[in-house]
Structure formats: C-alpha cells, structure tokens
Coordinates of C-alpha atoms in Angstrom, one line a residue:
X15 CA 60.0 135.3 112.6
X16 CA 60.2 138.9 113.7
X17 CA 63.3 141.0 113.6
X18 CA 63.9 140.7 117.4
X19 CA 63.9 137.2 116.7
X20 CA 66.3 137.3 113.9
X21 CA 68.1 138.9 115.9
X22 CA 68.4 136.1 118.5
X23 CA 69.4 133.8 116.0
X24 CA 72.2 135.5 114.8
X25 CA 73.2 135.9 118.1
X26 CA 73.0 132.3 119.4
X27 CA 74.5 131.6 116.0
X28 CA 77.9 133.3 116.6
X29 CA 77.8 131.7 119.9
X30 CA 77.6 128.7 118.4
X31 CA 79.8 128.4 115.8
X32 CA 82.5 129.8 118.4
X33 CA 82.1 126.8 120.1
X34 CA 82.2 124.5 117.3
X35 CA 85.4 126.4 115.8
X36 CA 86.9 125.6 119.7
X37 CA 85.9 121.9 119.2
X38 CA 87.7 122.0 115.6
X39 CA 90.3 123.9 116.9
X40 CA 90.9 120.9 119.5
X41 CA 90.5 118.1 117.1
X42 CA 93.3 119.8 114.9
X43 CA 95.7 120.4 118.2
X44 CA 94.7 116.4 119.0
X45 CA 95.8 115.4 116.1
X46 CA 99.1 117.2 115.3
X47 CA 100.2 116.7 118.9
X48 CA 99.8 113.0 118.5
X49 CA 101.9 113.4 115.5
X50 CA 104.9 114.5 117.3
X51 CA 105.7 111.3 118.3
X52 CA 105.6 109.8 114.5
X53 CA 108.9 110.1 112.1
X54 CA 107.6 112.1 108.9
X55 CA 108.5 109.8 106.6
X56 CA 105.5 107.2 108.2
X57 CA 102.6 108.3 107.2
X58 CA 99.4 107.0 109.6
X59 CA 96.3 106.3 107.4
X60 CA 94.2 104.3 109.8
X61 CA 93.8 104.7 113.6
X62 CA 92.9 107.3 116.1
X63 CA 95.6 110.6 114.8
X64 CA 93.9 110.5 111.5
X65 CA 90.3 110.0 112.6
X66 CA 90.9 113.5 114.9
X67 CA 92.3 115.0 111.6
X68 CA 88.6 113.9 109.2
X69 CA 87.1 115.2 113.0
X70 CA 88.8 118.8 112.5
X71 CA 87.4 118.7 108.9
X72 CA 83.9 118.1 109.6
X73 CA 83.5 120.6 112.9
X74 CA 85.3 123.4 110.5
X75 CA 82.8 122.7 107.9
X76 CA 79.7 122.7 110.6
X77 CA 81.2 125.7 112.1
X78 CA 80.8 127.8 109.2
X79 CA 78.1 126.9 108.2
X80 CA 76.5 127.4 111.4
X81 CA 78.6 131.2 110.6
X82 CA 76.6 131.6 107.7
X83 CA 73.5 131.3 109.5
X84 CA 74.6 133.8 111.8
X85 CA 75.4 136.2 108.8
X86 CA 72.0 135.5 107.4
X87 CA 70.0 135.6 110.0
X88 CA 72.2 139.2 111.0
X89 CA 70.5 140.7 107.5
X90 CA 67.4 139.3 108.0
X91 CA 67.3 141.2 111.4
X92 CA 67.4 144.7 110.1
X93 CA 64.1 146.5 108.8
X94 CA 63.9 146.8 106.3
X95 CA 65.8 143.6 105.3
X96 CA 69.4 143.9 103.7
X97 CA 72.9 142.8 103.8
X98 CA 75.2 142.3 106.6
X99 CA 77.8 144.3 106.6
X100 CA 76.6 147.9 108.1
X101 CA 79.2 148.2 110.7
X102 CA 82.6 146.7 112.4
X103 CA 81.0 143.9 113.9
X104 CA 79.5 142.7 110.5
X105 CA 82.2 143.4 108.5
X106 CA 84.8 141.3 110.5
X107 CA 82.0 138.5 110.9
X108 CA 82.0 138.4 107.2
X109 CA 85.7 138.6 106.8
X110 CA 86.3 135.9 109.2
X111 CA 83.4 133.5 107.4
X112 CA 85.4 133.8 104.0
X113 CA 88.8 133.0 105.3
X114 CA 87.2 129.8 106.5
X115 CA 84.7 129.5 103.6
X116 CA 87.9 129.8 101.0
X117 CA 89.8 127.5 103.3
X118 CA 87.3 125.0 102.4
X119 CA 87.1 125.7 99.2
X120 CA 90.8 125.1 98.5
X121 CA 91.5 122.4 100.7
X122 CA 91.5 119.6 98.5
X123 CA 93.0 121.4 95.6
X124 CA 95.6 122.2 97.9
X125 CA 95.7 119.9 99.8
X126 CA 95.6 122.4 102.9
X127 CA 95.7 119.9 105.9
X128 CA 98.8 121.4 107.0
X129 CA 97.0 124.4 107.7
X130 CA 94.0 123.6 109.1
X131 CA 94.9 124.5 112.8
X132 CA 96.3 128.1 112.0
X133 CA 93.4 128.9 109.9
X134 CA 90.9 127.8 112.7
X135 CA 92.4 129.7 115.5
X136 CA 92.6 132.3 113.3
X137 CA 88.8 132.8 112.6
X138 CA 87.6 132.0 116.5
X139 CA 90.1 134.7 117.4
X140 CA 89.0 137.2 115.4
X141 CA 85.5 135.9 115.7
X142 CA 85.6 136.1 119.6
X143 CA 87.2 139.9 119.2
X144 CA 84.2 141.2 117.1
X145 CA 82.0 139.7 120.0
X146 CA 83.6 141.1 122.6
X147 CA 84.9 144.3 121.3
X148 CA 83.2 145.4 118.0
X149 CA 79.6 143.9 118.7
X150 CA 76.4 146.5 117.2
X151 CA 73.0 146.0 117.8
X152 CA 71.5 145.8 114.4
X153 CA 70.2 149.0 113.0
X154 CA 69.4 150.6 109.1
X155 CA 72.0 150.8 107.0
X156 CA 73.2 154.8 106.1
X157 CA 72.4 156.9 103.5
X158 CA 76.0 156.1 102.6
X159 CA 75.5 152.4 102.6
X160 CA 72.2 152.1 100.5
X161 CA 73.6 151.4 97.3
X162 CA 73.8 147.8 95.2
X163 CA 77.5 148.8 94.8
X164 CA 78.1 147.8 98.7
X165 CA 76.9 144.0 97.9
X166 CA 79.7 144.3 95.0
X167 CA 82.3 146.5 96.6
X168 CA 82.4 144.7 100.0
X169 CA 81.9 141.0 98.7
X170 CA 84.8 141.5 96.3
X171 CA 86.8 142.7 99.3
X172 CA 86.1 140.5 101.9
X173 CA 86.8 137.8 99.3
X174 CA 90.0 139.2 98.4
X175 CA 90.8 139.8 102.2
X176 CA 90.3 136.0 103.0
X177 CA 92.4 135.1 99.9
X178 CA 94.9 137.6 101.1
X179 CA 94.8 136.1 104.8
X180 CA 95.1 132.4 103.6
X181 CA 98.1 133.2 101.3
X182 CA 100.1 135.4 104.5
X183 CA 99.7 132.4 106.4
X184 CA 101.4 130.4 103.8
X185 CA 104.0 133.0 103.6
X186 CA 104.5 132.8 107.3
X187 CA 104.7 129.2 107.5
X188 CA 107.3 129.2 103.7
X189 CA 110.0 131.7 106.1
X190 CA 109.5 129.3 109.1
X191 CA 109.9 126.0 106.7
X192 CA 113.0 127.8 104.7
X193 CA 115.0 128.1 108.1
X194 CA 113.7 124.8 109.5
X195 CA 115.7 123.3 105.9
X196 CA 118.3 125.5 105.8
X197 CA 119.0 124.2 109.3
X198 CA 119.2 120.2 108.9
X199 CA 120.4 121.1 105.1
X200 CA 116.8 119.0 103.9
X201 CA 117.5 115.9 105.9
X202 CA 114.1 115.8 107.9
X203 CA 112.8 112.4 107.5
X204 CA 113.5 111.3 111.1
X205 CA 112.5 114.4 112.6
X206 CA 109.0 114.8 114.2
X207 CA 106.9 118.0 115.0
X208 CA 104.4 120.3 113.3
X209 CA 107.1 122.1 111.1
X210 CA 108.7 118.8 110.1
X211 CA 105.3 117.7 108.8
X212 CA 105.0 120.6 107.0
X213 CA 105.2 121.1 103.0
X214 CA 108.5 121.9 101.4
X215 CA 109.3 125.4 101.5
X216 CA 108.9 125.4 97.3
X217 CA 105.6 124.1 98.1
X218 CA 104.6 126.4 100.5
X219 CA 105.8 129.2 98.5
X220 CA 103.7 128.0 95.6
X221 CA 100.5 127.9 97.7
X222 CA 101.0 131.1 98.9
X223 CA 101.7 132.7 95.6
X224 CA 98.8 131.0 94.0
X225 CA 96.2 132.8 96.7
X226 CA 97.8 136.0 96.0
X227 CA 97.5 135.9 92.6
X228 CA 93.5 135.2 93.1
X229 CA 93.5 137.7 95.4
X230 CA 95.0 140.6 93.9
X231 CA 92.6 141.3 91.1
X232 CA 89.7 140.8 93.3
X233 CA 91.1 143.3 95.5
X234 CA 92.1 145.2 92.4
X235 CA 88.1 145.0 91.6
X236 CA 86.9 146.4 94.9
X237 CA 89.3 149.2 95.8
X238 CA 90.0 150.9 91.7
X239 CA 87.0 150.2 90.4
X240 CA 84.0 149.4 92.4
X241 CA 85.2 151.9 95.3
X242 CA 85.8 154.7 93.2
X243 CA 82.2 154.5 91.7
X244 CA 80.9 153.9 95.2
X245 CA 82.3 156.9 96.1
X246 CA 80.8 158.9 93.6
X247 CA 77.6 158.2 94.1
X248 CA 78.0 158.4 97.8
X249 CA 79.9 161.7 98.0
X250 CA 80.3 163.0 94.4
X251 CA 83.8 162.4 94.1
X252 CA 85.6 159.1 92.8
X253 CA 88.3 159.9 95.6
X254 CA 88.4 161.4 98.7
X255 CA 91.7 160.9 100.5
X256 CA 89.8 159.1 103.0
X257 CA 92.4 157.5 105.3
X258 CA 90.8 153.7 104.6
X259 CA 90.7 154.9 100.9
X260 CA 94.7 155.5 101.4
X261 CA 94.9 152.4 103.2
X262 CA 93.5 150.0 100.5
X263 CA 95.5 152.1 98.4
X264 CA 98.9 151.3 100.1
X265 CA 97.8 148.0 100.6
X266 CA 97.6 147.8 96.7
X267 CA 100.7 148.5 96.0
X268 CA 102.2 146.4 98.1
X269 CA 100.7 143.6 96.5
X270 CA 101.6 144.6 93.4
X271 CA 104.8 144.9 94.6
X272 CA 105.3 141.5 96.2
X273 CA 103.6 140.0 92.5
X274 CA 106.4 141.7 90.8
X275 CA 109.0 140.5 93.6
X276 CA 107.7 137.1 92.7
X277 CA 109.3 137.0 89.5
X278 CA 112.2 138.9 89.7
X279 CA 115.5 137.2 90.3
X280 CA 116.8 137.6 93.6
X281 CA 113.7 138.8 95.8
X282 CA 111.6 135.5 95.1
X283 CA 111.4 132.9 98.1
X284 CA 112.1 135.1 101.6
X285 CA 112.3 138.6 100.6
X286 CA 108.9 138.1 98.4
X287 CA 107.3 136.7 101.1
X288 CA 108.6 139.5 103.8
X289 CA 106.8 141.8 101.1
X290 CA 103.5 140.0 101.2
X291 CA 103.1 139.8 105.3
X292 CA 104.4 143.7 104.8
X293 CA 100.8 143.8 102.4
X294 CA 98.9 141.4 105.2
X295 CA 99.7 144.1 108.0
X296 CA 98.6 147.0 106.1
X297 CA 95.5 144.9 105.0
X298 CA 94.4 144.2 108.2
X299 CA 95.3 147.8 109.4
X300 CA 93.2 149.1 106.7
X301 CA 90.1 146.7 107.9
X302 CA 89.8 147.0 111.6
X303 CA 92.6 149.8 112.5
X304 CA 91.5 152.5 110.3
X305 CA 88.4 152.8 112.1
X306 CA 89.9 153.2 115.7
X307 CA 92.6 155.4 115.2
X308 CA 91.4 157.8 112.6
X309 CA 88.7 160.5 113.0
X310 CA 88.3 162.1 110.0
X311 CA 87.4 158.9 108.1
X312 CA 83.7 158.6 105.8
X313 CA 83.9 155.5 106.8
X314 CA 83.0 156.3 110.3
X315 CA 79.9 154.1 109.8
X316 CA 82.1 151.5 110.6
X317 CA 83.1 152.3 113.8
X318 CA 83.3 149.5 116.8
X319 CA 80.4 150.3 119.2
X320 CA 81.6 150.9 122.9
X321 CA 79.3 149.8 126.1
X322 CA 77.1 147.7 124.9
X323 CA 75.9 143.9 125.5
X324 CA 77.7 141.1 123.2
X325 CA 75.9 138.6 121.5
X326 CA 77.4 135.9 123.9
X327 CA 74.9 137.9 127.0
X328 CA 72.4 138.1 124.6
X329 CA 72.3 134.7 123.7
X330 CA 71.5 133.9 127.0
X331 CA 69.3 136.5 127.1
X332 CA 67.9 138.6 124.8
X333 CA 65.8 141.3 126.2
X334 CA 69.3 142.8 126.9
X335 CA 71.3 145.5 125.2
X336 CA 69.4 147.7 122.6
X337 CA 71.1 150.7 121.0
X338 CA 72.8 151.9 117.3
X339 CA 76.3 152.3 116.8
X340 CA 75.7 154.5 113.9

C-alpha cells in the first residue's frame, strides 16, 4: 500500500469506528432504558436487557479496535513512516482510543458496566469533534517532534489522560450518587432508573480514586520527567514557560492536591472529588484549549487545522482535500 492509500484507511477507519461507537452507544441506551422499568434489587440475568448489555460490550470492543486501525494506519501514512501523534487531530484520536482501550482493560476488575454508556458517548463525541474541527492531512513530523522521547512522553500522557478521564467520570457520577442517598437516606431498593442502578457512592468513590492513583505517576512520568528532557533537546532548555508546559503543571498540582484531599479527614468523599473534576477541567484545557487560545505556545505544532476536508468527505472520496497544518 502506498501512503495515499494509508491514508484512505485511516480515514474510512475513523469513519467506521464512529459508527460502531453510535451502534454501542445505542445498545447501552437500549439496555439501561429498559432497566427503568426493573426495581434494583431484581437483577435480570437472562432475556433481551441483558443480551443489549453483552451487545454494548462487544461493539465497544470492535469499535476500538477498528480505532486502532485508524491510528495505525494514520502512521503508516506519513513518509517517512512514524507515530501518530504530529498534530491536534492525532493527538485527540489517541486520547480518545485510550479512554476506551483503559475502559476495557478495567472493566472486569471493576466491574465498570455502570459506566459503559458515559464512557461511549464520551469517545464518539470527542472522536466526531477531532473529525469535524481538528482534522490534518497527514504530513512529516517537525524538527521539534523527531525525537524517541515523543513515543515516551506522549504515550505516558495520553495514558495518564484516559486514566485521568475514566476516574472524573467516576467522580462525577460518586457527587450525583452521594445526593441521590442522601436523598432517600439509602433506601433505594424499590427505586428504578440509571442512578438507582448505580454503585454505592463508597464504591464509586473507590473506583474513582483507584484510576487517579494510576494515573498520577504516569502523568507525573510525562510532564516532570520525560517533558523536561524533551524539552532540552528540543529547545535547550528543560523549561520554557510554555503556556501547555504551565498547564500540565497546574494540572499537576491539582492532582496532587485532590491525592492528598483523599486522605485527609474532612475533604475525602465530595470535596475530594470537586478537587479532581477541578484537575479534569484543567487537563482537558491543557490538551485541546491551550492550542486555540494561546499564541505564543512551542507547541504550536499542535494547532487544529482550519478549511480543510474531514476524513468523513474523504472517506467517500479521497482525491479530496490535500494540504499541512504545520
């Protein structure tokens, strides 16, 4: 295959796995819907609600790894042949692929079914967005960007960023779960609905702790040490007061602060988890914002390209669009 061709396939891949997220998506929606007319305390094992649920499970697991492909195929495009993360568009394809990729991964330890229609929507919303907003034609990678320390400085991150995602949707759904029991004072077993179904808030808080605590010394890895030695070798200096360099930074400290939250008396439970969407704002910020509202960022590699075709119109055809965003 040629790199035009590669092209195409990452293309028709993103397309794809948009689609197959939707059909998840649906499944999911199917599911929990039908479970609104079930008490919580009956469980169904057998019959149509759960077969929708094992549904859900399989289209998420075809979707990304028809995401993957996409991703693959994306670096396999470029000339010469490298990894794909060289702009926006890449960046938030990759971030989206591990928040679904880790989902997977802890599902069963977690036993994250409770989750599965957030996380979904999630990744086909920002997947869709980077299609229609942030797409790039493929092009080199900058002198900035050839260096082995982007495979272990962005990996790490977009790891941690998935990690980080996954545990602020926990900590959305602990505050909504807290109030939901604070409300019937833990009586819920006749109740029906998505929130009734959902994990006690202790559970909920302990899920969403437990992806924090992954995350933050993988994000610890990218942005204090791996960054910093990026940087040097990219512009002579370990720091730059680069505005996404500040960013990361904040976004540090936050989660250090919400760790430390967690285990002091009085700010565990609600105020530790205000803390960590605090952290989940600024980390998102830091990943797509920086790079639309700041003009004096390095980074500027980064930037969302404007006017051009999205892979969806080049699916369809792919003699259009042709350009760089660098």
């Amino acid at each position: 295959m040629n790199d035009a061709q590669w092209e195409t396939l990452s293309n028709q891949a993103v397309a794809a796995a948009g689609v197959v997220y939707f059909l998840a998506l649906l499944a999911h929606l199917v599911e929990w819907t039908a479970l609104r007319k079930v008490p919580v305390r009956q469980q169904p094992r057998t019959g149509v609600i759960p077969m929708f649920g094992r549904l859900g499970l399989l289209l998420t697991i075809l979707a990304t790894a028809v995401h993957f492909v996409a991703l693959l195929a994306r670096g396999m495009a470029a000339d010469p042949n490298r990894v794909p993360w060289g702009n926006m568009y890449e960046f938030t394809m990759a971030g989206s692929f591990f928040v679904a990729l880790l989902y997977l991964l802890a599902y069963r330890r977690f036993a994250l079914h409770w989750m599965a229609p957030l996380v979904v929507g999630f990744v086909l919303t920002v997947l869709m967005m980077a299609v229609v907003w942030l797409y790039s034609p493929v092009a080199p990678l900058t002198e900035a960007l050839e260096s082995p320390w982007l495979v272990i400085h962005v990996v790490s991150a977009v790891i941690a960023t998935g990690a980080f995602t996954l545990g602020g949707i926990g900590s959305i759904l602990y505050l909504v779960k807290a109030r939901r029991e604070a409300a019937t004072s833990g009586d819920d077993d006749l109740a029906t609905g998505y929130v009734a179904r959902l994990p006690s808030s202790t559970t909920l808080e302990r899920v969403s702790y437990r992806m924090h605590a992954f995350a933050f010394p993988v994000w610890t890895f990218a942005v204090l040490i791996t960054g910093p030695i990026w940087a040097h070798q990219a512009w002579s200096s370990y720091w730059n007061w680069d505005p996404k360099e500040v960013w990361a930074f904040i976004t540090w400290v936050v989660y250090a602060a919400y760790l430390h939250a967690r285990t002091t008396a009085g700010w565990r439970g609600r105020n530790a988890s205000i803390v960590a969407l605090v952290g989940l704002a600024t980390l998102w910020f830091n990943f797509v914002g920086i790079n639309f509202f700041s003009t004096t960022s390095q980074h500027s590699y980064a930037e969302g390209a404007s006017a051009v075709v999205s892979p969806l119109e080049r699916a369809v055809d792919p003699q259009l669009g042709s350009g760089s965003s660098f």
